[in-house]
Amino acid sequence: MKMLIIGASGQIGFNLCQALAGSHQVTGTYFSYPMPDMYSLDMTKSGTVTDFITALKPDVIFLPAALPDVEACEKKPELCRRVNIDGTRNVLAAAGEIKAKVVFFSTDYLFDGAAGPYAETEPSNPLNMYGKAKNEAEQLIRQSTCPHLIIRTSVVYGYEKQGKNFVVRLNERLRQGEKVKVPNDQFSTPTYVNNLCAIIKELVESGKEGIYNIAGPELLNRYDFAVLAAEIFELDRSLITPVATGELGQQALRPLRGGLKVDKVRSVAVTPLMNVREGLIDMKKQWSGIAAVKTIPALVR
Ligand SMILES: NC(=O)c1ccc[n+]([C@@H]2O[C@H](COP(=O)([O-])OP(=O)(O)OC[C@H]3O[C@@H](n4cnc5c(N)ncnc54)[C@H](OP(=O)(O)O)[C@@H]3O)[C@@H](O)[C@H]2O)c1
C-alpha cells in the first residue's frame, strides 16, 4: 500500500516508518526537525496540505503529527488548537478528496484520571488543553466520512532521534548525576514504541477501523516506572525522589489514574503486548547499538 506519515520525524512517526517501510511504499514528513528523505510539511497550512496529499494520493495517511507537549499546550492554547485541531481538519479535508484512510493518534489524556485504566467505550472528560484539543480532533475524525482508525496510547517510550520521551530524558539526567523528582501519584500504562508500531502495522494491514487502545499491559506510577528504567539501564536509582504531582508546579492538570485497557486489541492482534521490563530491555539493546542509527529502508521521496 502507498502510505503517508505526517509527523515522521517524531517518536511514533519515525518508528512507524521503520515498521512499515519494508513492506509498503512509505513517504514521511517533518515540520521543524529535518530528516533525510522526508518532505517538509506544516499541517496548519490547508492549501499546502491539500496540494501535497492530492498529488501523492496515498491509500493510508497516518497522523501522529501534533503538539503533544502538555505544558506548552496549556501556556499557548491558540497554538495548541491550531496544530492539534485545525491541522487535523486540514488533513481530513484532503484525505476526503482522494478517499484515503486516516490513522489518527490519540491519548489517555482524554480522560480525567479518576478511575483508569479506560476502555475504548468510556466517556471522555479531559482536564487540560492538550486533552481537550485531542478530544475535539478525535471527534472530527469520528464524524468524518473518511475510513478511519483511531489509536489511543499512553506514555510512549523507546529510542528516538529527538530524545524527548521520559525514559531518554531520565537516562540523560541520571548519567549526569542529576537528582530527579518523579511523581508517584500519576498512573499510566507505559507503551514501548516498537511494540506499538508492530501492532499498528497489523491492524492497518488487516483493514481495522474504529477506536483501538494500544498500550502496555501494566498500570504503574511514574516513579516505579523511573526506578525500573534506572535498574535496566544500570543507573543510580537513589537520585530519583518520589513526589506528589502537586509539588512539581506544573500549569496543566494531570489525569492521575490514567492508562488504557487493552482487551480489545488483544482479541485481534497476533503480536503480544510487551510489559515494561521487556520494553525497556529491548530499548536498551537498540540504544547500545545506536551509534549506527538504522536508516529507513526504501523510504520514498
Ligand atoms: N508520546 C506519547 O507518550 C503519546 C501518548 C499518547 C498519545 N500520543 C499521541 O501520539 C502522537 C505522536 O506522538 P509523538 O510522541 O510521536 O510526538 P512527537 O515526537 O512530538 O512528534 C510530533 C510530530 O509532529 C510533527 N509536527 C509538529 N507540528 C507540526 C505541524 N504544524 N505540521 C506538521 N507536523 C508537525 C513534529 O515534527 P518536527 O519534530 O519535525 O517538528 C513531529 O514529527 C501525537 O498525536 C500524540 O498526541 C503520544
PDB file of C-alpha atoms in Angstrom, residues 23-200:
ATOM      1  CA  SER A  23       6.555  -3.941   3.111  1.00  0.00           C
ATOM      2  CA  HIS A  24       4.905  -0.697   1.918  1.00  0.00           C
ATOM      3  CA  GLN A  25       5.655   2.389  -0.141  1.00  0.00           C
ATOM      4  CA  VAL A  26       6.175   4.945   2.645  1.00  0.00           C
ATOM      5  CA  THR A  27       6.548   8.734   2.450  1.00  0.00           C
ATOM      6  CA  GLY A  28       7.322  10.719   5.603  1.00  0.00           C
ATOM      7  CA  THR A  29       7.100  14.404   6.529  1.00  0.00           C
ATOM      8  CA  TYR A  30       8.753  16.581   9.175  1.00  0.00           C
ATOM      9  CA  PHE A  31       7.928  20.052  10.479  1.00  0.00           C
ATOM     10  CA  SER A  32      10.849  21.663  12.400  1.00  0.00           C
ATOM     11  CA  TYR A  33      13.309  18.761  12.622  1.00  0.00           C
ATOM     12  CA  PRO A  34      14.543  17.964   9.094  1.00  0.00           C
ATOM     13  CA  MET A  35      15.258  14.330   8.392  1.00  0.00           C
ATOM     14  CA  PRO A  36      16.864  12.780   5.322  1.00  0.00           C
ATOM     15  CA  ASP A  37      14.452  11.542   2.650  1.00  0.00           C
ATOM     16  CA  MET A  38      11.456  13.247   4.232  1.00  0.00           C
ATOM     17  CA  TYR A  39       9.396  16.195   2.997  1.00  0.00           C
ATOM     18  CA  SER A  40       8.724  19.398   4.898  1.00  0.00           C
ATOM     19  CA  LEU A  41       5.008  19.856   5.654  1.00  0.00           C
ATOM     20  CA  ASP A  42       3.115  22.183   8.005  1.00  0.00           C
ATOM     21  CA  MET A  43      -0.325  20.712   8.608  1.00  0.00           C
ATOM     22  CA  THR A  44      -1.712  24.087   9.711  1.00  0.00           C
ATOM     23  CA  LYS A  45      -1.417  25.317   6.090  1.00  0.00           C
ATOM     24  CA  SER A  46      -4.540  23.937   4.464  1.00  0.00           C
ATOM     25  CA  GLY A  47      -3.611  24.718   0.838  1.00  0.00           C
ATOM     26  CA  THR A  48      -0.183  23.088   1.153  1.00  0.00           C
ATOM     27  CA  VAL A  49      -1.667  20.047   2.871  1.00  0.00           C
ATOM     28  CA  THR A  50      -4.264  19.601   0.117  1.00  0.00           C
ATOM     29  CA  ASP A  51      -1.700  20.031  -2.671  1.00  0.00           C
ATOM     30  CA  PHE A  52       0.711  17.581  -1.065  1.00  0.00           C
ATOM     31  CA  ILE A  53      -1.858  14.887  -0.322  1.00  0.00           C
ATOM     32  CA  THR A  54      -3.781  15.099  -3.597  1.00  0.00           C
ATOM     33  CA  ALA A  55      -0.507  14.939  -5.582  1.00  0.00           C
ATOM     34  CA  LEU A  56       0.791  11.934  -3.618  1.00  0.00           C
ATOM     35  CA  LYS A  57      -2.558  10.053  -3.446  1.00  0.00           C
ATOM     36  CA  PRO A  58      -1.695   7.704  -0.569  1.00  0.00           C
ATOM     37  CA  ASP A  59      -4.050   4.849   0.357  1.00  0.00           C
ATOM     38  CA  VAL A  60      -3.412   5.451   4.069  1.00  0.00           C
ATOM     39  CA  ILE A  61      -2.488   8.675   5.888  1.00  0.00           C
ATOM     40  CA  PHE A  62      -1.026   8.255   9.383  1.00  0.00           C
ATOM     41  CA  LEU A  63      -1.321  11.388  11.515  1.00  0.00           C
ATOM     42  CA  PRO A  64       0.984  11.188  14.538  1.00  0.00           C
ATOM     43  CA  ALA A  65       1.802  14.884  13.937  1.00  0.00           C
ATOM     44  CA  ALA A  66       0.650  17.009  16.859  1.00  0.00           C
ATOM     45  CA  LEU A  67       1.712  19.421  19.548  1.00  0.00           C
ATOM     46  CA  PRO A  68       1.814  16.815  22.349  1.00  0.00           C
ATOM     47  CA  ASP A  69       3.744  18.917  24.901  1.00  0.00           C
ATOM     48  CA  VAL A  70       1.157  19.183  27.697  1.00  0.00           C
ATOM     49  CA  GLU A  71       2.666  22.266  29.367  1.00  0.00           C
ATOM     50  CA  ALA A  72       3.212  24.060  26.029  1.00  0.00           C
ATOM     51  CA  CYS A  73      -0.441  23.432  25.137  1.00  0.00           C
ATOM     52  CA  GLU A  74      -1.581  24.929  28.437  1.00  0.00           C
ATOM     53  CA  LYS A  75       0.610  28.006  28.012  1.00  0.00           C
ATOM     54  CA  LYS A  76      -0.194  28.509  24.314  1.00  0.00           C
ATOM     55  CA  PRO A  77      -3.810  27.368  23.870  1.00  0.00           C
ATOM     56  CA  GLU A  78      -4.166  29.025  20.441  1.00  0.00           C
ATOM     57  CA  LEU A  79      -1.146  27.218  19.069  1.00  0.00           C
ATOM     58  CA  CYS A  80      -2.409  24.002  20.655  1.00  0.00           C
ATOM     59  CA  ARG A  81      -5.757  24.332  18.860  1.00  0.00           C
ATOM     60  CA  ARG A  82      -4.196  25.424  15.579  1.00  0.00           C
ATOM     61  CA  VAL A  83      -1.919  22.382  15.352  1.00  0.00           C
ATOM     62  CA  ASN A  84      -3.991  19.701  17.063  1.00  0.00           C
ATOM     63  CA  ILE A  85      -7.467  20.624  15.812  1.00  0.00           C
ATOM     64  CA  ASP A  86      -7.106  22.817  12.698  1.00  0.00           C
ATOM     65  CA  GLY A  87      -4.196  20.689  11.452  1.00  0.00           C
ATOM     66  CA  THR A  88      -6.290  17.541  11.810  1.00  0.00           C
ATOM     67  CA  ARG A  89      -9.201  19.232   9.980  1.00  0.00           C
ATOM     68  CA  ASN A  90      -6.888  20.159   7.083  1.00  0.00           C
ATOM     69  CA  VAL A  91      -5.591  16.613   6.731  1.00  0.00           C
ATOM     70  CA  LEU A  92      -9.118  15.158   6.903  1.00  0.00           C
ATOM     71  CA  ALA A  93     -10.363  17.513   4.174  1.00  0.00           C
ATOM     72  CA  ALA A  94      -7.533  16.495   1.850  1.00  0.00           C
ATOM     73  CA  ALA A  95      -7.952  12.795   2.696  1.00  0.00           C
ATOM     74  CA  GLY A  96     -11.645  13.129   1.796  1.00  0.00           C
ATOM     75  CA  GLU A  97     -10.747  14.392  -1.687  1.00  0.00           C
ATOM     76  CA  ILE A  98      -8.790  11.243  -2.509  1.00  0.00           C
ATOM     77  CA  LYS A  99     -10.802   8.868  -0.279  1.00  0.00           C
ATOM     78  CA  ALA A 100      -7.730   7.870   1.758  1.00  0.00           C
ATOM     79  CA  LYS A 101      -7.964   6.103   5.101  1.00  0.00           C
ATOM     80  CA  VAL A 102      -6.808   8.188   8.093  1.00  0.00           C
ATOM     81  CA  VAL A 103      -4.996   6.681  11.073  1.00  0.00           C
ATOM     82  CA  PHE A 104      -5.167   9.179  13.940  1.00  0.00           C
ATOM     83  CA  PHE A 105      -3.211   9.106  17.219  1.00  0.00           C
ATOM     84  CA  SER A 106      -4.973   9.829  20.482  1.00  0.00           C
ATOM     85  CA  THR A 107      -4.290   9.577  24.185  1.00  0.00           C
ATOM     86  CA  ASP A 108      -5.410   8.573  27.676  1.00  0.00           C
ATOM     87  CA  TYR A 109      -5.361  12.335  28.443  1.00  0.00           C
ATOM     88  CA  LEU A 110      -8.921  12.303  27.023  1.00  0.00           C
ATOM     89  CA  PHE A 111      -9.931  11.096  30.495  1.00  0.00           C
ATOM     90  CA  ASP A 112      -9.950  12.809  33.885  1.00  0.00           C
ATOM     91  CA  GLY A 113      -7.914  10.093  35.597  1.00  0.00           C
ATOM     92  CA  ALA A 114     -10.488   9.427  38.293  1.00  0.00           C
ATOM     93  CA  ALA A 115     -10.739   5.711  37.540  1.00  0.00           C
ATOM     94  CA  GLY A 116      -8.258   4.474  34.924  1.00  0.00           C
ATOM     95  CA  PRO A 117      -7.348   2.402  33.069  1.00  0.00           C
ATOM     96  CA  TYR A 118     -10.032   3.207  30.500  1.00  0.00           C
ATOM     97  CA  ALA A 119     -11.734   1.117  27.813  1.00  0.00           C
ATOM     98  CA  GLU A 120     -12.495   2.413  24.296  1.00  0.00           C
ATOM     99  CA  THR A 121     -16.173   2.839  25.156  1.00  0.00           C
ATOM    100  CA  GLU A 122     -15.841   5.045  28.241  1.00  0.00           C
ATOM    101  CA  PRO A 123     -16.859   8.724  28.059  1.00  0.00           C
ATOM    102  CA  SER A 124     -14.071  11.287  27.801  1.00  0.00           C
ATOM    103  CA  ASN A 125     -13.601  14.162  30.260  1.00  0.00           C
ATOM    104  CA  PRO A 126     -10.260  15.872  29.601  1.00  0.00           C
ATOM    105  CA  LEU A 127      -8.657  18.047  32.295  1.00  0.00           C
ATOM    106  CA  ASN A 128      -6.183  20.132  30.304  1.00  0.00           C
ATOM    107  CA  MET A 129      -5.795  21.961  26.975  1.00  0.00           C
ATOM    108  CA  TYR A 130      -3.888  19.121  25.351  1.00  0.00           C
ATOM    109  CA  GLY A 131      -6.536  16.546  26.325  1.00  0.00           C
ATOM    110  CA  LYS A 132      -9.359  18.871  25.232  1.00  0.00           C
ATOM    111  CA  ALA A 133      -7.758  19.506  21.840  1.00  0.00           C
ATOM    112  CA  LYS A 134      -7.095  15.817  21.197  1.00  0.00           C
ATOM    113  CA  ASN A 135     -10.677  15.058  22.226  1.00  0.00           C
ATOM    114  CA  GLU A 136     -12.002  17.611  19.734  1.00  0.00           C
ATOM    115  CA  ALA A 137      -9.694  16.343  16.994  1.00  0.00           C
ATOM    116  CA  GLU A 138     -10.875  12.787  17.674  1.00  0.00           C
ATOM    117  CA  GLN A 139     -14.491  13.958  17.257  1.00  0.00           C
ATOM    118  CA  LEU A 140     -13.590  15.403  13.835  1.00  0.00           C
ATOM    119  CA  ILE A 141     -12.120  12.073  12.797  1.00  0.00           C
ATOM    120  CA  ARG A 142     -15.081  10.078  14.139  1.00  0.00           C
ATOM    121  CA  GLN A 143     -17.612  12.330  12.374  1.00  0.00           C
ATOM    122  CA  SER A 144     -15.768  12.324   9.040  1.00  0.00           C
ATOM    123  CA  THR A 145     -16.776  10.222   6.071  1.00  0.00           C
ATOM    124  CA  CYS A 146     -13.165   9.051   5.616  1.00  0.00           C
ATOM    125  CA  PRO A 147     -12.498   5.466   6.653  1.00  0.00           C
ATOM    126  CA  HIS A 148     -10.513   5.821   9.876  1.00  0.00           C
ATOM    127  CA  LEU A 149      -8.654   4.083  12.648  1.00  0.00           C
ATOM    128  CA  ILE A 150      -8.052   5.857  15.954  1.00  0.00           C
ATOM    129  CA  ILE A 151      -5.139   4.566  18.031  1.00  0.00           C
ATOM    130  CA  ARG A 152      -5.197   5.650  21.657  1.00  0.00           C
ATOM    131  CA  THR A 153      -1.964   5.174  23.547  1.00  0.00           C
ATOM    132  CA  SER A 154      -0.258   6.141  26.817  1.00  0.00           C
ATOM    133  CA  VAL A 155       3.258   7.299  27.907  1.00  0.00           C
ATOM    134  CA  VAL A 156       5.189   6.044  24.884  1.00  0.00           C
ATOM    135  CA  TYR A 157       8.905   5.306  25.344  1.00  0.00           C
ATOM    136  CA  GLY A 158      11.726   3.935  23.222  1.00  0.00           C
ATOM    137  CA  TYR A 159      14.719   5.090  21.268  1.00  0.00           C
ATOM    138  CA  GLU A 160      14.069   8.292  19.309  1.00  0.00           C
ATOM    139  CA  LYS A 161      16.368  10.670  17.491  1.00  0.00           C
ATOM    140  CA  GLN A 162      14.940  13.811  19.105  1.00  0.00           C
ATOM    141  CA  GLY A 163      15.260  12.285  22.589  1.00  0.00           C
ATOM    142  CA  LYS A 164      12.079  13.843  24.002  1.00  0.00           C
ATOM    143  CA  ASN A 165      10.459  10.925  25.800  1.00  0.00           C
ATOM    144  CA  PHE A 166      10.546  10.345  29.554  1.00  0.00           C
ATOM    145  CA  VAL A 167      12.965   7.387  29.588  1.00  0.00           C
ATOM    146  CA  VAL A 168      15.506   9.048  27.274  1.00  0.00           C
ATOM    147  CA  ARG A 169      15.459  12.249  29.337  1.00  0.00           C
ATOM    148  CA  LEU A 170      15.666  10.349  32.625  1.00  0.00           C
ATOM    149  CA  ASN A 171      18.686   8.458  31.282  1.00  0.00           C
ATOM    150  CA  GLU A 172      20.474  11.659  30.334  1.00  0.00           C
ATOM    151  CA  ARG A 173      19.864  13.288  33.693  1.00  0.00           C
ATOM    152  CA  LEU A 174      20.840  10.262  35.792  1.00  0.00           C
ATOM    153  CA  ARG A 175      24.010   9.757  33.723  1.00  0.00           C
ATOM    154  CA  GLN A 176      24.991  13.326  34.585  1.00  0.00           C
ATOM    155  CA  GLY A 177      24.432  12.577  38.278  1.00  0.00           C
ATOM    156  CA  GLU A 178      21.447  14.932  38.436  1.00  0.00           C
ATOM    157  CA  LYS A 179      18.729  14.437  41.090  1.00  0.00           C
ATOM    158  CA  VAL A 180      15.288  13.876  39.567  1.00  0.00           C
ATOM    159  CA  LYS A 181      11.837  14.334  41.141  1.00  0.00           C
ATOM    160  CA  VAL A 182       9.235  11.962  39.726  1.00  0.00           C
ATOM    161  CA  PRO A 183       5.546  11.812  40.688  1.00  0.00           C
ATOM    162  CA  ASN A 184       4.382   8.656  42.442  1.00  0.00           C
ATOM    163  CA  ASP A 185       0.677   9.518  42.144  1.00  0.00           C
ATOM    164  CA  GLN A 186       0.427   9.553  38.320  1.00  0.00           C
ATOM    165  CA  PHE A 187      -0.558   6.142  36.976  1.00  0.00           C
ATOM    166  CA  SER A 188      -0.427   5.161  33.298  1.00  0.00           C
ATOM    167  CA  THR A 189       0.163   2.156  31.066  1.00  0.00           C
ATOM    168  CA  PRO A 190       3.620   2.825  29.528  1.00  0.00           C
ATOM    169  CA  THR A 191       3.886   1.685  25.941  1.00  0.00           C
ATOM    170  CA  TYR A 192       7.017   0.564  24.089  1.00  0.00           C
ATOM    171  CA  VAL A 193       7.099   2.361  20.739  1.00  0.00           C
ATOM    172  CA  ASN A 194       8.392  -0.607  18.661  1.00  0.00           C
ATOM    173  CA  ASN A 195       5.657  -2.833  20.065  1.00  0.00           C
ATOM    174  CA  LEU A 196       3.040  -0.125  19.411  1.00  0.00           C
ATOM    175  CA  CYS A 197       4.119   0.257  15.774  1.00  0.00           C
ATOM    176  CA  ALA A 198       4.242  -3.504  15.122  1.00  0.00           C
ATOM    177  CA  ILE A 199       0.629  -3.780  16.313  1.00  0.00           C
ATOM    178  CA  ILE A 200      -0.493  -0.722  14.320  1.00  0.00           C
TER     179      ILE A 200
END
